[in-house]
XYZ file of C-alpha atoms in Angstrom:
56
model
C 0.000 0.000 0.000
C 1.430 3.587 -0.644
C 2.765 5.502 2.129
C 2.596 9.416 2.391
C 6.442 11.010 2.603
C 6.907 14.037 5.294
C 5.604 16.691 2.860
C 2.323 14.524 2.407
C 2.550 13.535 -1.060
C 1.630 9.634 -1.808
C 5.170 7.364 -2.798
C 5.124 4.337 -4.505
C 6.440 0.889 -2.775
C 9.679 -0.569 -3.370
C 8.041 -3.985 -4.325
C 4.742 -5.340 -4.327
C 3.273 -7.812 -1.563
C 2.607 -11.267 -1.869
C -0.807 -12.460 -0.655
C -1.663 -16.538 -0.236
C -5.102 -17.269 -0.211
C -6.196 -21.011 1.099
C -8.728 -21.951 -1.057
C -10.995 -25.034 -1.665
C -11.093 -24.605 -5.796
C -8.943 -27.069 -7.182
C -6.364 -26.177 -9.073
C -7.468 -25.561 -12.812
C -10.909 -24.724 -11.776
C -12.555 -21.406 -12.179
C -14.652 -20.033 -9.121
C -16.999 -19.940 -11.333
C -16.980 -23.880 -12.163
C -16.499 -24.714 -8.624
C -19.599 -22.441 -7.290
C -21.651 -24.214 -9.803
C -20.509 -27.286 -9.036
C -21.189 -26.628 -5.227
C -24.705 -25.774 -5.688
C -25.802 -28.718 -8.516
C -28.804 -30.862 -7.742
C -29.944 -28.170 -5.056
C -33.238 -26.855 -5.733
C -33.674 -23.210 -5.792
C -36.213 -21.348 -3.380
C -39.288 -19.246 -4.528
C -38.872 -15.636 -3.157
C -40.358 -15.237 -0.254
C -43.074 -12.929 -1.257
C -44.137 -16.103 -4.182
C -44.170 -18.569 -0.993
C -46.623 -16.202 0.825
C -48.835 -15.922 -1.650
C -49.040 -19.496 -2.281
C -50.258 -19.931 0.910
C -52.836 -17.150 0.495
């Protein structure tokens, strides 16, 4: 992240960070693949406001 220098004006880093996420998509996967994947075979739920009048 950039710092400010004493006379307040915004100075780049040196070198960049290195974040490591743990993650359960495996390798080659998209999120996208593995989301779907995750919710296959589950049926999806009415809105509420469709449930309600159902029961109306």
């Amino acid at each position: 992240m950039p710092s400010r220098d004493p006379g307040g004006r915004m100075r780049l880093m040196k070198t960049s960070p290195h974040i490591y996420v743990d993650c359960d998509v495996p390798e080659g996967m998209t999120l996208t693949e593995w989301r779907r994947s995750q919710c296959a075979g589950r049926a999806r739920k009415a809105p509420l406001w469709r449930r309600l009048l159902a029961l109306g």
